[in-house]
Short mmCIF file of C-alpha atoms in Angstrom, two decimals:
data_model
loop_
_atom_site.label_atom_id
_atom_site.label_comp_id
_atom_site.label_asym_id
_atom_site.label_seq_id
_atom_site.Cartn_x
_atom_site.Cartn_y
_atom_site.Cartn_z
CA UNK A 1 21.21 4.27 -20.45
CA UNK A 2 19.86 6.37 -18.22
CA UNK A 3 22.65 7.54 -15.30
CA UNK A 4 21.57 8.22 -11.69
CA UNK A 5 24.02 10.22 -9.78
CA UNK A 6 23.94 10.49 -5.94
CA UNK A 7 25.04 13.02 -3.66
CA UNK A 8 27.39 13.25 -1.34
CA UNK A 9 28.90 10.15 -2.06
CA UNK A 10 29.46 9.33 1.92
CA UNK A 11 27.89 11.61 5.01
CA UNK A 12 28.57 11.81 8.56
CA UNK A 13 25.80 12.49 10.79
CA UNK A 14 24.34 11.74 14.58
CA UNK A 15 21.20 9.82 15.80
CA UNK A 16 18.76 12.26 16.03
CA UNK A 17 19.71 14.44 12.69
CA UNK A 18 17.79 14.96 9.68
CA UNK A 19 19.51 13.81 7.00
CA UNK A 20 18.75 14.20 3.09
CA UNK A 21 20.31 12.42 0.15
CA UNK A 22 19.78 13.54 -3.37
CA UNK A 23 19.63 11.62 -6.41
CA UNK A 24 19.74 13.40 -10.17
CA UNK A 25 18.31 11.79 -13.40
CA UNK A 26 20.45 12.69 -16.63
CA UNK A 27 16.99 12.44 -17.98
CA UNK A 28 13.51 12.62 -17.01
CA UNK A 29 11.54 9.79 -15.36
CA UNK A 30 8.54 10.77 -14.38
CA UNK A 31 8.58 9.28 -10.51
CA UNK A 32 9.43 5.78 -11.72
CA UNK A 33 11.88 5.83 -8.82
CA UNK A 34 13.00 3.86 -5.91
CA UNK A 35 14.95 4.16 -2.85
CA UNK A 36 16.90 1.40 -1.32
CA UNK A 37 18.77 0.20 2.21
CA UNK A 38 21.99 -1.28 2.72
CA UNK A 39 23.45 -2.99 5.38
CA UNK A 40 27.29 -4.39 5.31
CA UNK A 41 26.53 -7.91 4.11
CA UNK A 42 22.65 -7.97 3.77
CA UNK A 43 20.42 -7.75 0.70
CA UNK A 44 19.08 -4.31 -0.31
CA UNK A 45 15.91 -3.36 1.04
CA UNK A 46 13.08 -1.59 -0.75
CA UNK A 47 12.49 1.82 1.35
CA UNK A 48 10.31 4.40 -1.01
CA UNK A 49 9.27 3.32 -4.67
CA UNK A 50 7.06 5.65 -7.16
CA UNK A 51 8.87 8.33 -5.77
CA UNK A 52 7.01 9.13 -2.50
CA UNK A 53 5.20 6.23 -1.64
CA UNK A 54 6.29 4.16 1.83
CA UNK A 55 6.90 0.41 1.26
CA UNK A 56 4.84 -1.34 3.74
CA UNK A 57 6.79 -2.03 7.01
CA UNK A 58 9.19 1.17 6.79
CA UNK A 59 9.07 3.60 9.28
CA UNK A 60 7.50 7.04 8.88
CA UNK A 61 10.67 8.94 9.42
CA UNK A 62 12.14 8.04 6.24
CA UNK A 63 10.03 9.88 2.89
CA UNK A 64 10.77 10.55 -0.48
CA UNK A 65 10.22 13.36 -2.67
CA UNK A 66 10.55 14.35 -6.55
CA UNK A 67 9.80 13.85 -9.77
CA UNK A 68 11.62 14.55 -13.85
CA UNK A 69 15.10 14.64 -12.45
CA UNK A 70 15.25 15.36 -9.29
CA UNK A 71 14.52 13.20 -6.30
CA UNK A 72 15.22 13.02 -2.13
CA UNK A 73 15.48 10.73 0.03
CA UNK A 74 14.78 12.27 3.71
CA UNK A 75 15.59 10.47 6.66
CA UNK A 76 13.69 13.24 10.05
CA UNK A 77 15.65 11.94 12.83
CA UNK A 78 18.35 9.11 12.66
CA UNK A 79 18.42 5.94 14.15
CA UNK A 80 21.08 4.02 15.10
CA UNK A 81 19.68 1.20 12.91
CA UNK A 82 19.72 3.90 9.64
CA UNK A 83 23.16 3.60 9.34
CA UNK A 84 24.10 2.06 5.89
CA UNK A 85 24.08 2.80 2.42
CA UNK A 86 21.05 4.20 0.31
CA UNK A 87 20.99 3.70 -3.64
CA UNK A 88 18.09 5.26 -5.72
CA UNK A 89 17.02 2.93 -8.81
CA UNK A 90 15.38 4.47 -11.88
CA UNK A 91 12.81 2.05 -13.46
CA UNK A 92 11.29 4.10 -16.50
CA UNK A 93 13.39 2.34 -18.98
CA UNK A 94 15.81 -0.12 -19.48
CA UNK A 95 18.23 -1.16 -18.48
CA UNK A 96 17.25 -0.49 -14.85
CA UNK A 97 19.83 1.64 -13.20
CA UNK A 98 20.98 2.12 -9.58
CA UNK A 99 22.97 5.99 -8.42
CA UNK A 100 26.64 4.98 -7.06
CA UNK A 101 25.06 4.95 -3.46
CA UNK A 102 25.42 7.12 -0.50
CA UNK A 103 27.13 5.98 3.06
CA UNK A 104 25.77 7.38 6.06
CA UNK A 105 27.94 6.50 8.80
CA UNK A 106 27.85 8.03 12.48
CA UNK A 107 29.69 10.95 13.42
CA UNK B 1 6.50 -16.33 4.67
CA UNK B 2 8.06 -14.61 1.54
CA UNK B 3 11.08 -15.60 0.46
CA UNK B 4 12.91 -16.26 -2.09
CA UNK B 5 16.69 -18.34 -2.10
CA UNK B 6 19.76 -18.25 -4.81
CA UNK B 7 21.73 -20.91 -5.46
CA UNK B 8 24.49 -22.11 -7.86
CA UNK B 9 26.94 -19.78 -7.49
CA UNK B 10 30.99 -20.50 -7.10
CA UNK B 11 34.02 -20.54 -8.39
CA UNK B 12 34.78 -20.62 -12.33
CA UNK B 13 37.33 -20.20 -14.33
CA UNK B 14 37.18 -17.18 -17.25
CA UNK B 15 35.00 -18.07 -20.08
CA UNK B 16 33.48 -21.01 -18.22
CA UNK B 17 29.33 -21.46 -17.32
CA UNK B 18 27.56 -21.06 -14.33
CA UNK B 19 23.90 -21.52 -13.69
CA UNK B 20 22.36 -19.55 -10.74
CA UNK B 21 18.72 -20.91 -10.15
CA UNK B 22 16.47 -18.94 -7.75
CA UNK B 23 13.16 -20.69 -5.35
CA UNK B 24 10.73 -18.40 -4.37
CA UNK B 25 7.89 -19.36 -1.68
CA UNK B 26 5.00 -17.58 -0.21
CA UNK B 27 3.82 -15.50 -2.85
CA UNK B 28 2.32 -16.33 -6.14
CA UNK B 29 5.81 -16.63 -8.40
CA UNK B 30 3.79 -15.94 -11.57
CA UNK B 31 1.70 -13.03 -11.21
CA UNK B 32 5.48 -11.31 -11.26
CA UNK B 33 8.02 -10.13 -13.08
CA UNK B 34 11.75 -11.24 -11.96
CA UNK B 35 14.98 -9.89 -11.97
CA UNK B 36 18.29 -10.69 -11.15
CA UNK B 37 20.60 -7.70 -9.61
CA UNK B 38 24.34 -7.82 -8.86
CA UNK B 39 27.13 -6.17 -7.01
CA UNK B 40 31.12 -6.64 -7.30
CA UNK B 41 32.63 -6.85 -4.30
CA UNK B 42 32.97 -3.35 -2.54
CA UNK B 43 30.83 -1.99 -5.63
CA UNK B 44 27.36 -0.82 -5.96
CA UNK B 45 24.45 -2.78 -7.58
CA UNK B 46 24.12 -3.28 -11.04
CA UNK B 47 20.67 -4.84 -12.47
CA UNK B 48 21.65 -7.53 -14.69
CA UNK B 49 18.15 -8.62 -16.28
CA UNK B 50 14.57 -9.53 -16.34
CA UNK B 51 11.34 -11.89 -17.18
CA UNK B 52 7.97 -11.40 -17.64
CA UNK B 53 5.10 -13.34 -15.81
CA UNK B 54 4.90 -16.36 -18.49
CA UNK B 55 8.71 -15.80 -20.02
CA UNK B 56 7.40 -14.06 -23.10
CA UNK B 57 9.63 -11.06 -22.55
CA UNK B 58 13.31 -10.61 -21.20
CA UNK B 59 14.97 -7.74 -20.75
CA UNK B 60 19.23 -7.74 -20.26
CA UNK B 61 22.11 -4.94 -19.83
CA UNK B 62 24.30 -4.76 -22.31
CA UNK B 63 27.36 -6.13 -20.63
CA UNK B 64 25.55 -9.58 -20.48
CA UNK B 65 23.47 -9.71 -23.59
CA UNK B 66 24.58 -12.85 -25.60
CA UNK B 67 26.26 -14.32 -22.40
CA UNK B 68 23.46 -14.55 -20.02
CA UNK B 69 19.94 -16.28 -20.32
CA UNK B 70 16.97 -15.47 -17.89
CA UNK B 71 14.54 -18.11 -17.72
CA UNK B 72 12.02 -19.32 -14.90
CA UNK B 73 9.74 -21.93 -14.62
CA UNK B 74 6.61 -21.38 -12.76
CA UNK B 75 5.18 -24.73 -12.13
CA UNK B 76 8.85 -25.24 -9.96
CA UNK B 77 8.53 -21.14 -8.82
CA UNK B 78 11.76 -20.84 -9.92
CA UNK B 79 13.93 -18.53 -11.47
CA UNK B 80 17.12 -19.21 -13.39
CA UNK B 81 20.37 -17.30 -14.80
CA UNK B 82 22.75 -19.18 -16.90
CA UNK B 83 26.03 -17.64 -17.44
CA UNK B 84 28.55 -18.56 -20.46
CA UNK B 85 31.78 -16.99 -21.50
CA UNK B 86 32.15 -15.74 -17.95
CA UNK B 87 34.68 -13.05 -17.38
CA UNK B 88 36.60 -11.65 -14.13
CA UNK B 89 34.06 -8.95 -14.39
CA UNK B 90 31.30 -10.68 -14.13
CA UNK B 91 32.64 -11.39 -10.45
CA UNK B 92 29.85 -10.52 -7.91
CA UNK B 93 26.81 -11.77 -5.54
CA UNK B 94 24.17 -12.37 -7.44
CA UNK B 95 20.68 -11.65 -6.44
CA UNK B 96 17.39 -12.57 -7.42
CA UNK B 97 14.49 -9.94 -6.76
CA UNK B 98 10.33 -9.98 -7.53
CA UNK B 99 9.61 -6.57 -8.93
CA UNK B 100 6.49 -4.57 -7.98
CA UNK B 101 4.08 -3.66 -10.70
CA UNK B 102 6.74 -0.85 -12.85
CA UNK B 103 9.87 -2.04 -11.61
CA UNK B 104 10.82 -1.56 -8.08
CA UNK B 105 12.36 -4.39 -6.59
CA UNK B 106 10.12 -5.30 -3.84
CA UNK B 107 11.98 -8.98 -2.20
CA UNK B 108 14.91 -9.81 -2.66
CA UNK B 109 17.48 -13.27 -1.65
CA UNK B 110 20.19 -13.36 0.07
CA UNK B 111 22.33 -13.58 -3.15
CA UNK B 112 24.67 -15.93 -4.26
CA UNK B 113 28.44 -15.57 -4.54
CA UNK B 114 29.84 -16.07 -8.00
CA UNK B 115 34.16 -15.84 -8.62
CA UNK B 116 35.46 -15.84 -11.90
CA UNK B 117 39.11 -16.54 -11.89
CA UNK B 118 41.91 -18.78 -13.13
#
């Protein structure tokens, strides 16, 4: 199986800061990647898929970058609503496979 | 409006059966794949399995395979997971999600709560 492993684990950070969250590959896949929202008690939401393309709906500030390995999730100024957890998703082979997730919370 | 609504879940005793069924409204239920996706309480999310359009191909992680069958049945637009030999780690909301073309999942339910203990 293919591991996904995000980083840092949990961040601190204001409204207003840009804020990037990584997310490594332990092998390639290509940009068959997405990049999810949590919120306490709430199904995920689909933010970024294929990398770098914006699901309809999602606001501008968020974008995604990447491809092989190496992917980012950038968030350009923080809202208060973009508090919550973000888990990237690798769908290039199976079994489907989700990084450990990353907890923004507010400073 | 899209949406799609679990349903089944609850308590069970280890090694018991469970069958999570999933209704989906608003979009056309078989032109997509389907999966189901869970997460243990506190815990991230885990993708459990997958079905093709007409059911012809399924797709499961290894921690379920030979416990858990995906099935669907699009005249109903519904989507099914039936769970045998349950375990305590098998202990998590369940949710049903309709994958974009490759994989991502696009909607997603509200998820369903399933306990396995004595």
């Amino acid at each position: 199986a293919i591991r996904m492993t995000q980083s840092p684990s949990s961040f601190s950070a204001s409204t207003g800061d840009r804020v990037t969250i990584t997310c490594r590959a332990s092998q390639g896949i290509s940009s068959y990647l997405a990049w999810y929202q949590q919120k306490p008690g709430k199904a995920p939401k689909l933010l970024i898929y294929a990398a770098s393309t914006l699901q309809s709906g999602v606001p501008s500030r968020f974008s995604g970058s990447g491809s092989g390995t190496d992917f980012t999730l950038t968030i350009s100024c923080l809202q208060s609503e973009d508090f919550a957890t973000y888990y990237c998703q690798q769908y290039y082979s199976y079994p489907r496979t989700f990084g450990q997730g990353t907890k923004l919370e507010i400073k | 409006e899209v949406q799609l609504v679990e349903s089944g879940g609850g308590l069970v005793q280890p090694g018991g059966s469970l069958r999570l069924s999933c209704a989906a409204s608003g979009f056309t239920f078989s032109s997509y794949w389907m999966s189901w996706v869970r997460q243990a309480p506190g815990k991230g999310l885990e993708w459990v399995a997958n079905i093709k359009q007409d059911g012809s191909e399924k797709y499961y992680v290894d921690s379920v395979k030979g416990r858990f069958t995906i099935s669907r049945d699009n005249a109903k637009n519904s989507l099914y997971l039936q769970m045998n030999s349950l375990r305590a780690e098998d202990t998590a909301v369940y949710y049903c999600a309709e994958e974009l073309p490759l994989g991502a999942f696009d909607i997603w339910g509200q998820g369903t709560m399933v306990t396995v203990s004595s």
